[in-house]
PDB file of C-alpha atoms in Angstrom:
ATOM      1  CA  MET A   1      23.743   5.408  41.527  1.00 39.00           C
ATOM      2  CA  ALA A   2      26.877   5.338  39.395  1.00 41.00           C
ATOM      3  CA  ILE A   3      25.121   6.445  36.243  1.00 42.00           C
ATOM      4  CA  GLY A   4      28.378   7.623  34.766  1.00 43.00           C
ATOM      5  CA  ASN A   5      29.695   4.050  34.712  1.00 47.00           C
ATOM      6  CA  ASP A   6      26.752   2.672  32.732  1.00 48.00           C
ATOM      7  CA  GLN A   7      28.196   1.657  29.359  1.00 48.00           C
ATOM      8  CA  SER A   8      24.993   0.114  27.945  1.00 47.00           C
ATOM      9  CA  SER A   9      24.102   3.051  25.716  1.00 50.00           C
ATOM     10  CA  SER A  10      27.575   3.461  24.190  1.00 56.00           C
ATOM     11  CA  HIS A  11      28.470  -0.245  24.081  1.00 58.00           C
ATOM     12  CA  PRO A  12      25.320  -2.261  23.345  1.00 63.00           C
ATOM     13  CA  THR A  13      25.380  -5.967  24.022  1.00 65.00           C
ATOM     14  CA  LEU A  14      25.853  -7.878  20.762  1.00 64.00           C
ATOM     15  CA  ILE A  15      24.872 -11.513  20.387  1.00 74.00           C
ATOM     16  CA  GLY A  16      27.591 -13.257  18.462  1.00 77.00           C
ATOM     17  CA  SER A  17      25.484 -16.180  17.260  1.00 81.00           C
ATOM     18  CA  VAL A  18      22.972 -13.800  15.705  1.00 83.00           C
ATOM     19  CA  GLN A  19      25.738 -11.873  13.984  1.00 85.00           C
ATOM     20  CA  ARG A  20      27.182 -15.101  12.574  1.00 88.00           C
ATOM     21  CA  ALA A  21      23.758 -16.250  11.352  1.00 86.00           C
ATOM     22  CA  LEU A  22      23.201 -12.925   9.606  1.00 87.00           C
ATOM     23  CA  ARG A  23      26.601 -13.091   7.911  1.00 89.00           C
ATOM     24  CA  LEU A  24      25.734 -16.578   6.712  1.00 88.00           C
ATOM     25  CA  LEU A  25      22.381 -15.442   5.351  1.00 88.00           C
ATOM     26  CA  GLU A  26      24.114 -12.631   3.478  1.00 89.00           C
ATOM     27  CA  ALA A  27      26.557 -15.143   2.003  1.00 91.00           C
ATOM     28  CA  VAL A  28      23.708 -17.378   0.810  1.00 88.00           C
ATOM     29  CA  ALA A  29      21.802 -14.396  -0.622  1.00 88.00           C
ATOM     30  CA  ALA A  30      24.826 -13.512  -2.755  1.00 89.00           C
ATOM     31  CA  HIS A  31      24.321 -16.737  -4.764  1.00 90.00           C
ATOM     32  CA  ALA A  32      21.089 -16.906  -6.749  1.00 84.00           C
ATOM     33  CA  ASP A  33      21.683 -20.593  -7.506  1.00 87.00           C
ATOM     34  CA  GLY A  34      22.851 -21.455  -4.009  1.00 88.00           C
ATOM     35  CA  ALA A  35      26.247 -22.434  -2.618  1.00 91.00           C
ATOM     36  CA  PRO A  36      27.653 -25.404  -0.652  1.00 93.00           C
ATOM     37  CA  ALA A  37      28.477 -25.234   3.033  1.00 92.00           C
ATOM     38  CA  LYS A  38      32.263 -25.061   2.618  1.00 93.00           C
ATOM     39  CA  GLN A  39      32.060 -22.106   0.247  1.00 93.00           C
ATOM     40  CA  LEU A  40      29.616 -20.305   2.555  1.00 93.00           C
ATOM     41  CA  ALA A  41      31.922 -20.884   5.530  1.00 92.00           C
ATOM     42  CA  ARG A  42      34.820 -19.267   3.659  1.00 92.00           C
ATOM     43  CA  GLU A  43      32.775 -16.302   2.489  1.00 91.00           C
ATOM     44  CA  ALA A  44      31.192 -15.695   5.898  1.00 91.00           C
ATOM     45  CA  GLN A  45      34.573 -16.246   7.567  1.00 92.00           C
ATOM     46  CA  LEU A  46      33.145 -18.857   9.919  1.00 93.00           C
ATOM     47  CA  PRO A  47      34.541 -22.196  11.149  1.00 92.00           C
ATOM     48  CA  LEU A  48      33.051 -25.076   9.199  1.00 92.00           C
ATOM     49  CA  PRO A  49      31.481 -26.795  12.274  1.00 91.00           C
ATOM     50  CA  THR A  50      29.798 -23.510  13.236  1.00 91.00           C
ATOM     51  CA  THR A  51      28.591 -23.087   9.670  1.00 91.00           C
ATOM     52  CA  TYR A  52      27.013 -26.551   9.651  1.00 90.00           C
ATOM     53  CA  HIS A  53      25.210 -25.865  12.940  1.00 89.00           C
ATOM     54  CA  LEU A  54      23.876 -22.535  11.687  1.00 91.00           C
ATOM     55  CA  LEU A  55      22.837 -23.964   8.315  1.00 91.00           C
ATOM     56  CA  ARG A  56      20.883 -26.763  10.009  1.00 90.00           C
ATOM     57  CA  THR A  57      19.141 -24.276  12.305  1.00 89.00           C
ATOM     58  CA  LEU A  58      18.326 -21.771   9.552  1.00 90.00           C
ATOM     59  CA  THR A  59      17.041 -24.558   7.316  1.00 89.00           C
ATOM     60  CA  HIS A  60      14.887 -25.987  10.104  1.00 89.00           C
ATOM     61  CA  GLU A  61      13.378 -22.537  10.724  1.00 87.00           C
ATOM     62  CA  GLY A  62      12.632 -22.010   7.044  1.00 88.00           C
ATOM     63  CA  TYR A  63      15.126 -19.215   6.384  1.00 86.00           C
ATOM     64  CA  LEU A  64      17.174 -21.463   4.093  1.00 90.00           C
ATOM     65  CA  ARG A  65      16.484 -24.484   1.881  1.00 89.00           C
ATOM     66  CA  ARG A  66      18.866 -27.236   0.842  1.00 91.00           C
ATOM     67  CA  GLU A  67      18.586 -28.192  -2.802  1.00 90.00           C
ATOM     68  CA  SER A  68      20.934 -30.647  -4.572  1.00 88.00           C
ATOM     69  CA  GLY A  69      23.702 -30.132  -2.033  1.00 88.00           C
ATOM     70  CA  VAL A  70      23.615 -26.327  -1.998  1.00 92.00           C
ATOM     71  CA  PHE A  71      21.821 -23.852   0.265  1.00 92.00           C
ATOM     72  CA  VAL A  72      19.419 -21.213  -1.066  1.00 90.00           C
ATOM     73  CA  ILE A  73      17.271 -18.548   0.543  1.00 86.00           C
ATOM     74  CA  GLY A  74      14.062 -19.981   2.027  1.00 86.00           C
ATOM     75  CA  GLU A  75      10.556 -18.618   2.462  1.00 85.00           C
ATOM     76  CA  GLY A  76      11.303 -17.108   5.871  1.00 80.00           C
ATOM     77  CA  ALA A  77      14.098 -14.908   4.556  1.00 74.00           C
ATOM     78  CA  GLU A  78      12.143 -14.127   1.381  1.00 74.00           C
ATOM     79  CA  SER A  79       9.223 -12.840   3.452  1.00 73.00           C
ATOM     80  CA  ILE A  80      11.579 -10.448   5.243  1.00 71.00           C
ATOM     81  CA  GLY A  81      12.844  -9.264   1.874  1.00 66.00           C
ATOM     82  CA  ARG A  82       9.303  -8.727   0.614  1.00 63.00           C
ATOM     83  CA  ALA A  83       8.448  -6.720   3.728  1.00 60.00           C
ATOM     84  CA  GLY A  84      11.442  -4.485   3.094  1.00 58.00           C
ATOM     85  CA  ALA A  85      10.441  -4.059  -0.541  1.00 62.00           C
ATOM     86  CA  ARG A  86       6.908  -3.109   0.499  1.00 63.00           C
ATOM     87  CA  ARG A  87       8.256  -0.475   2.876  1.00 67.00           C
ATOM     88  CA  ARG A  88      10.422   0.985   0.113  1.00 69.00           C
ATOM     89  CA  GLN A  89       7.483   1.014  -2.278  1.00 67.00           C
ATOM     90  CA  ARG A  90       5.308   2.762   0.285  1.00 70.00           C
ATOM     91  CA  ARG A  91       7.970   5.414   0.846  1.00 74.00           C
ATOM     92  CA  GLN A  92       8.339   5.913  -2.896  1.00 76.00           C
ATOM     93  CA  LEU A  93       4.587   6.174  -3.323  1.00 80.00           C
ATOM     94  CA  ALA A  94       4.304   8.608  -0.410  1.00 81.00           C
ATOM     95  CA  ASP A  95       6.973  10.806  -2.002  1.00 85.00           C
ATOM     96  CA  VAL A  96       5.159  10.807  -5.350  1.00 85.00           C
ATOM     97  CA  LEU A  97       1.840  11.716  -3.738  1.00 90.00           C
ATOM     98  CA  ALA A  98       3.463  14.428  -1.624  1.00 90.00           C
ATOM     99  CA  VAL A  99       4.831  16.119  -4.743  1.00 90.00           C
ATOM    100  CA  ALA A 100       1.418  15.862  -6.427  1.00 91.00           C
ATOM    101  CA  GLY A 101      -0.311  17.259  -3.344  1.00 94.00           C
ATOM    102  CA  ARG A 102       1.961  20.295  -3.215  1.00 93.00           C
ATOM    103  CA  GLU A 103       1.484  20.998  -6.914  1.00 93.00           C
ATOM    104  CA  LEU A 104      -2.286  20.624  -6.711  1.00 95.00           C
ATOM    105  CA  GLY A 105      -2.781  22.284  -3.327  1.00 96.00           C
ATOM    106  CA  ALA A 106      -4.929  19.320  -2.268  1.00 97.00           C
ATOM    107  CA  ALA A 107      -4.847  16.110  -0.278  1.00 97.00           C
ATOM    108  CA  VAL A 108      -4.082  13.212  -2.640  1.00 95.00           C
ATOM    109  CA  TYR A 109      -5.029   9.542  -2.267  1.00 95.00           C
ATOM    110  CA  PHE A 110      -4.180   6.289  -4.018  1.00 92.00           C
ATOM    111  CA  ALA A 111      -6.580   3.368  -3.551  1.00 92.00           C
ATOM    112  CA  VAL A 112      -7.244  -0.064  -5.017  1.00 92.00           C
ATOM    113  CA  TYR A 113     -10.053  -2.615  -4.946  1.00 94.00           C
ATOM    114  CA  ARG A 114      -8.484  -5.784  -3.606  1.00 90.00           C
ATOM    115  CA  GLU A 115     -10.060  -9.049  -2.456  1.00 90.00           C
ATOM    116  CA  GLY A 116     -13.520  -7.545  -2.393  1.00 93.00           C
ATOM    117  CA  GLU A 117     -12.594  -4.446  -0.393  1.00 95.00           C
ATOM    118  CA  VAL A 118     -11.780  -0.797  -0.994  1.00 95.00           C
ATOM    119  CA  GLU A 119      -8.242  -0.266   0.276  1.00 93.00           C
ATOM    120  CA  VAL A 120      -6.689   3.183   0.582  1.00 92.00           C
ATOM    121  CA  VAL A 121      -3.007   2.409   0.043  1.00 88.00           C
ATOM    122  CA  ALA A 122      -1.508   5.863   0.602  1.00 89.00           C
ATOM    123  CA  ILE A 123      -2.585   9.393   1.557  1.00 93.00           C
ATOM    124  CA  THR A 124      -0.619  12.618   1.663  1.00 94.00           C
ATOM    125  CA  ASP A 125       0.132  13.925   5.135  1.00 91.00           C
ATOM    126  CA  ASP A 126       0.355  17.697   4.749  1.00 92.00           C
ATOM    127  CA  PRO A 127      -0.950  19.760   7.687  1.00 93.00           C
ATOM    128  CA  ALA A 128      -1.695  22.590   5.255  1.00 92.00           C
ATOM    129  CA  ARG A 129      -3.937  20.257   3.221  1.00 94.00           C
ATOM    130  CA  PRO A 130      -5.104  17.550   5.643  1.00 94.00           C
ATOM    131  CA  PRO A 131      -6.911  14.511   4.237  1.00 95.00           C
ATOM    132  CA  VAL A 132     -10.526  13.841   5.098  1.00 95.00           C
ATOM    133  CA  GLU A 133     -11.026  12.191   8.465  1.00 93.00           C
ATOM    134  CA  GLU A 134     -12.248   8.604   8.126  1.00 93.00           C
ATOM    135  CA  TRP A 135     -15.259   8.930  10.382  1.00 94.00           C
ATOM    136  CA  VAL A 136     -17.074   6.014   8.702  1.00 95.00           C
ATOM    137  CA  ASP A 137     -15.060   3.011   7.483  1.00 95.00           C
ATOM    138  CA  PHE A 138     -14.078   3.663   3.855  1.00 94.00           C
ATOM    139  CA  ARG A 139     -14.806   0.015   3.000  1.00 94.00           C
ATOM    140  CA  SER A 140     -18.407  -0.049   4.174  1.00 96.00           C
ATOM    141  CA  SER A 141     -19.155   3.451   2.856  1.00 96.00           C
ATOM    142  CA  ALA A 142     -17.654   3.092  -0.627  1.00 97.00           C
ATOM    143  CA  HIS A 143     -20.959   4.136  -2.208  1.00 97.00           C
ATOM    144  CA  THR A 144     -20.704   7.581  -0.575  1.00 96.00           C
ATOM    145  CA  HIS A 145     -17.235   8.775  -1.525  1.00 97.00           C
ATOM    146  CA  ALA A 146     -15.459   9.470  -4.799  1.00 98.00           C
ATOM    147  CA  ILE A 147     -12.784   6.847  -4.198  1.00 97.00           C
ATOM    148  CA  GLY A 148     -15.319   4.090  -3.639  1.00 97.00           C
ATOM    149  CA  GLN A 149     -17.576   5.131  -6.495  1.00 98.00           C
ATOM    150  CA  CYS A 150     -14.623   5.254  -8.877  1.00 97.00           C
ATOM    151  CA  LEU A 151     -13.563   1.745  -7.875  1.00 97.00           C
ATOM    152  CA  LEU A 152     -17.076   0.293  -7.921  1.00 97.00           C
ATOM    153  CA  ALA A 153     -17.616   1.736 -11.402  1.00 97.00           C
ATOM    154  CA  GLN A 154     -14.647  -0.313 -12.648  1.00 96.00           C
ATOM    155  CA  LEU A 155     -15.964  -3.656 -11.362  1.00 95.00           C
ATOM    156  CA  ASP A 156     -17.898  -6.155 -13.406  1.00 94.00           C
ATOM    157  CA  GLU A 157     -21.596  -6.441 -12.621  1.00 95.00           C
ATOM    158  CA  ALA A 158     -21.265  -9.587 -10.508  1.00 96.00           C
ATOM    159  CA  SER A 159     -18.482  -8.151  -8.333  1.00 96.00           C
ATOM    160  CA  ARG A 160     -20.372  -4.891  -7.876  1.00 96.00           C
ATOM    161  CA  LYS A 161     -23.550  -6.721  -6.936  1.00 96.00           C
ATOM    162  CA  GLU A 162     -21.670  -8.862  -4.409  1.00 97.00           C
ATOM    163  CA  HIS A 163     -20.081  -5.772  -2.848  1.00 97.00           C
ATOM    164  CA  LEU A 164     -23.413  -4.002  -2.463  1.00 97.00           C
ATOM    165  CA  ALA A 165     -24.939  -7.125  -0.929  1.00 97.00           C
ATOM    166  CA  ARG A 166     -22.312  -6.921   1.825  1.00 97.00           C
ATOM    167  CA  TYR A 167     -22.434  -3.139   2.128  1.00 97.00           C
ATOM    168  CA  PRO A 168     -25.968  -1.922   1.342  1.00 96.00           C
ATOM    169  CA  VAL A 169     -26.449   1.684   0.261  1.00 97.00           C
ATOM    170  CA  GLN A 170     -27.293   4.017   3.120  1.00 94.00           C
ATOM    171  CA  SER A 171     -26.954   7.787   3.455  1.00 95.00           C
ATOM    172  CA  ILE A 172     -24.403   9.105   5.916  1.00 96.00           C
ATOM    173  CA  THR A 173     -24.809  12.817   5.121  1.00 97.00           C
ATOM    174  CA  PRO A 174     -27.744  14.809   3.674  1.00 96.00           C
ATOM    175  CA  PHE A 175     -25.926  14.731   0.312  1.00 96.00           C
ATOM    176  CA  SER A 176     -25.287  10.964   0.076  1.00 96.00           C
ATOM    177  CA  VAL A 177     -26.978   8.784  -2.548  1.00 95.00           C
ATOM    178  CA  ARG A 178     -30.298   7.496  -1.228  1.00 94.00           C
ATOM    179  CA  SER A 179     -30.734   4.116  -2.889  1.00 96.00           C
ATOM    180  CA  GLU A 180     -28.953   1.437  -4.849  1.00 96.00           C
ATOM    181  CA  ASN A 181     -30.682   2.582  -8.037  1.00 96.00           C
ATOM    182  CA  ASP A 182     -29.387   6.108  -7.458  1.00 96.00           C
ATOM    183  CA  LEU A 183     -25.897   4.710  -6.965  1.00 97.00           C
ATOM    184  CA  LEU A 184     -26.017   2.558 -10.107  1.00 97.00           C
ATOM    185  CA  GLY A 185     -27.059   5.617 -12.092  1.00 96.00           C
ATOM    186  CA  ARG A 186     -24.171   7.545 -10.610  1.00 96.00           C
ATOM    187  CA  LEU A 187     -21.714   4.767 -11.451  1.00 97.00           C
ATOM    188  CA  ALA A 188     -22.865   4.784 -15.072  1.00 97.00           C
ATOM    189  CA  THR A 189     -22.067   8.508 -15.164  1.00 96.00           C
ATOM    190  CA  VAL A 190     -18.660   7.830 -13.621  1.00 97.00           C
ATOM    191  CA  ARG A 191     -17.869   5.264 -16.308  1.00 95.00           C
ATOM    192  CA  ARG A 192     -18.836   7.676 -19.088  1.00 95.00           C
ATOM    193  CA  GLY A 193     -16.935  10.643 -17.691  1.00 93.00           C
ATOM    194  CA  GLN A 194     -14.013   8.681 -16.225  1.00 95.00           C
ATOM    195  CA  VAL A 195     -14.243  10.700 -13.013  1.00 97.00           C
ATOM    196  CA  ALA A 196     -16.218  10.451  -9.769  1.00 97.00           C
ATOM    197  CA  TYR A 197     -17.214  13.544  -7.786  1.00 97.00           C
ATOM    198  CA  ASP A 198     -18.233  13.629  -4.142  1.00 96.00           C
ATOM    199  CA  ARG A 199     -19.622  16.926  -2.901  1.00 96.00           C
ATOM    200  CA  GLN A 200     -19.998  16.446   0.857  1.00 97.00           C
ATOM    201  CA  GLU A 201     -21.510  12.996   0.346  1.00 97.00           C
ATOM    202  CA  TYR A 202     -19.014  11.324   2.672  1.00 97.00           C
ATOM    203  CA  ALA A 203     -17.961  14.167   4.966  1.00 97.00           C
ATOM    204  CA  LEU A 204     -19.581  17.536   5.484  1.00 97.00           C
ATOM    205  CA  GLY A 205     -17.204  20.346   4.610  1.00 97.00           C
ATOM    206  CA  THR A 206     -15.193  18.267   2.097  1.00 97.00           C
ATOM    207  CA  VAL A 207     -15.430  17.732  -1.653  1.00 98.00           C
ATOM    208  CA  CYS A 208     -13.521  15.046  -3.540  1.00 98.00           C
ATOM    209  CA  SER A 209     -12.893  13.622  -6.974  1.00 98.00           C
ATOM    210  CA  ALA A 210     -11.326  10.380  -8.182  1.00 97.00           C
ATOM    211  CA  ILE A 211     -10.102   9.211 -11.582  1.00 96.00           C
ATOM    212  CA  PRO A 212      -9.810   5.550 -12.584  1.00 93.00           C
ATOM    213  CA  ILE A 213      -6.432   3.921 -13.151  1.00 87.00           C
ATOM    214  CA  ARG A 214      -6.159   0.501 -14.677  1.00 73.00           C
ATOM    215  CA  VAL A 215      -3.000  -1.480 -13.911  1.00 67.00           C
ATOM    216  CA  GLY A 216      -3.373  -4.959 -15.333  1.00 68.00           C
ATOM    217  CA  SER A 217      -6.587  -6.409 -13.966  1.00 76.00           C
ATOM    218  CA  ALA A 218      -6.597  -4.303 -10.800  1.00 81.00           C
ATOM    219  CA  ALA A 219      -9.089  -1.489 -10.287  1.00 90.00           C
ATOM    220  CA  ALA A 220      -7.302   1.533  -8.852  1.00 91.00           C
ATOM    221  CA  THR A 221      -7.825   5.256  -8.455  1.00 93.00           C
ATOM    222  CA  LEU A 222      -6.082   8.529  -7.794  1.00 93.00           C
ATOM    223  CA  ALA A 223      -8.176  10.996  -5.820  1.00 96.00           C
ATOM    224  CA  VAL A 224      -8.057  14.474  -4.325  1.00 97.00           C
ATOM    225  CA  SER A 225     -10.020  16.258  -1.617  1.00 98.00           C
ATOM    226  CA  LEU A 226     -10.545  19.933  -0.904  1.00 97.00           C
ATOM    227  CA  PRO A 227     -12.450  22.007   1.651  1.00 97.00           C
ATOM    228  CA  ALA A 228     -16.031  22.538   0.470  1.00 97.00           C
ATOM    229  CA  LYS A 229     -15.439  26.289   0.268  1.00 97.00           C
ATOM    230  CA  GLU A 230     -12.978  25.538  -2.568  1.00 97.00           C
ATOM    231  CA  VAL A 231     -15.446  23.521  -4.620  1.00 97.00           C
ATOM    232  CA  HIS A 232     -14.783  25.900  -7.534  1.00 97.00           C
ATOM    233  CA  ARG A 233     -11.256  24.412  -7.732  1.00 97.00           C
ATOM    234  CA  LEU A 234     -12.377  20.806  -7.809  1.00 97.00           C
ATOM    235  CA  GLN A 235     -12.806  20.385 -11.559  1.00 96.00           C
ATOM    236  CA  PRO A 236      -9.583  22.151 -12.637  1.00 97.00           C
ATOM    237  CA  VAL A 237      -7.597  20.306  -9.953  1.00 97.00           C
ATOM    238  CA  THR A 238      -9.092  17.031 -11.196  1.00 96.00           C
ATOM    239  CA  GLU A 239      -8.025  17.790 -14.763  1.00 94.00           C
ATOM    240  CA  ARG A 240      -4.500  18.542 -13.575  1.00 93.00           C
ATOM    241  CA  LEU A 241      -4.515  15.286 -11.623  1.00 93.00           C
ATOM    242  CA  ARG A 242      -5.535  13.426 -14.775  1.00 90.00           C
ATOM    243  CA  LYS A 243      -2.585  14.910 -16.679  1.00 87.00           C
ATOM    244  CA  MET A 244      -0.202  14.035 -13.855  1.00 86.00           C
ATOM    245  CA  ALA A 245      -1.485  10.473 -13.547  1.00 82.00           C
ATOM    246  CA  GLU A 246       0.384   9.149 -16.570  1.00 69.00           C
ATOM    247  CA  GLY A 247       3.671  10.372 -15.136  1.00 64.00           C
ATOM    248  CA  VAL A 248       3.205   8.534 -11.832  1.00 64.00           C
ATOM    249  CA  LEU A 249       1.599   5.418 -13.269  1.00 56.00           C
ATOM    250  CA  THR A 250       4.817   3.371 -13.115  1.00 52.00           C
ATOM    251  CA  THR A 251       5.174   4.040  -9.393  1.00 55.00           C
ATOM    252  CA  LEU A 252       1.517   3.255  -8.805  1.00 57.00           C
ATOM    253  CA  ALA A 253       1.805   0.009 -10.766  1.00 53.00           C
ATOM    254  CA  PHE A 254       4.431  -1.248  -8.325  1.00 50.00           C
ATOM    255  CA  SER A 255       2.199  -0.195  -5.462  1.00 53.00           C
ATOM    256  CA  ILE A 256      -0.672  -2.431  -6.558  1.00 51.00           C
ATOM    257  CA  SER A 257       1.176  -5.278  -4.833  1.00 48.00           C
ATOM    258  CA  ILE A 258       1.718  -3.393  -1.564  1.00 47.00           C
TER     259      ILE A 258
END
């Protein structure tokens, strides 16, 4: 085999029509109020007939819209932009949590309550301080862990009742709450103290805490976990987390929409 003559890796095949369509999309995106076909053809350096063909195709597929004789970005292209923004936000959030985790010497979590579910948005990924293994779905076991209890404590009574109707209280370790009444008592304590503690209630060998964060109408939380043998560190680490929370709140606010 003449492997030495294979040019595919150094000279990838490029599809000209795709390149032209992308140039045209970039030209449209440069005009918030849209631009006419002739102007877009000049800016994208494309022949006018080619530009018309591409504009018709991109409009048909939803990547562009024609409004009052000009072309603007359509829902298809906007969704790509939103996906890119979400990825950037996730990277930014991951960086913020990584710094917090190193300073605290703990795994750090950011979670929200969205559309009736507990959603862990980001977790630090430090082999020296690994996060707790999700051995039971965090959504269905919210009553057992600090993250879930912190979020449930922030809900109104009707929303909390609806959640518990879907996910009834049941123990998953010897330390878990035993009944809904026990949980409601715990949540009242969480609301008063503005912190939820989980001492091996979700996972044996792990202790956690979570503090509430309110961003607009969204219930959110920052949380940490430690090995159970370091339970003596849990309260001071939680207090440090509380002091750090204000500094990262802007980043977390953007992440509510992730």
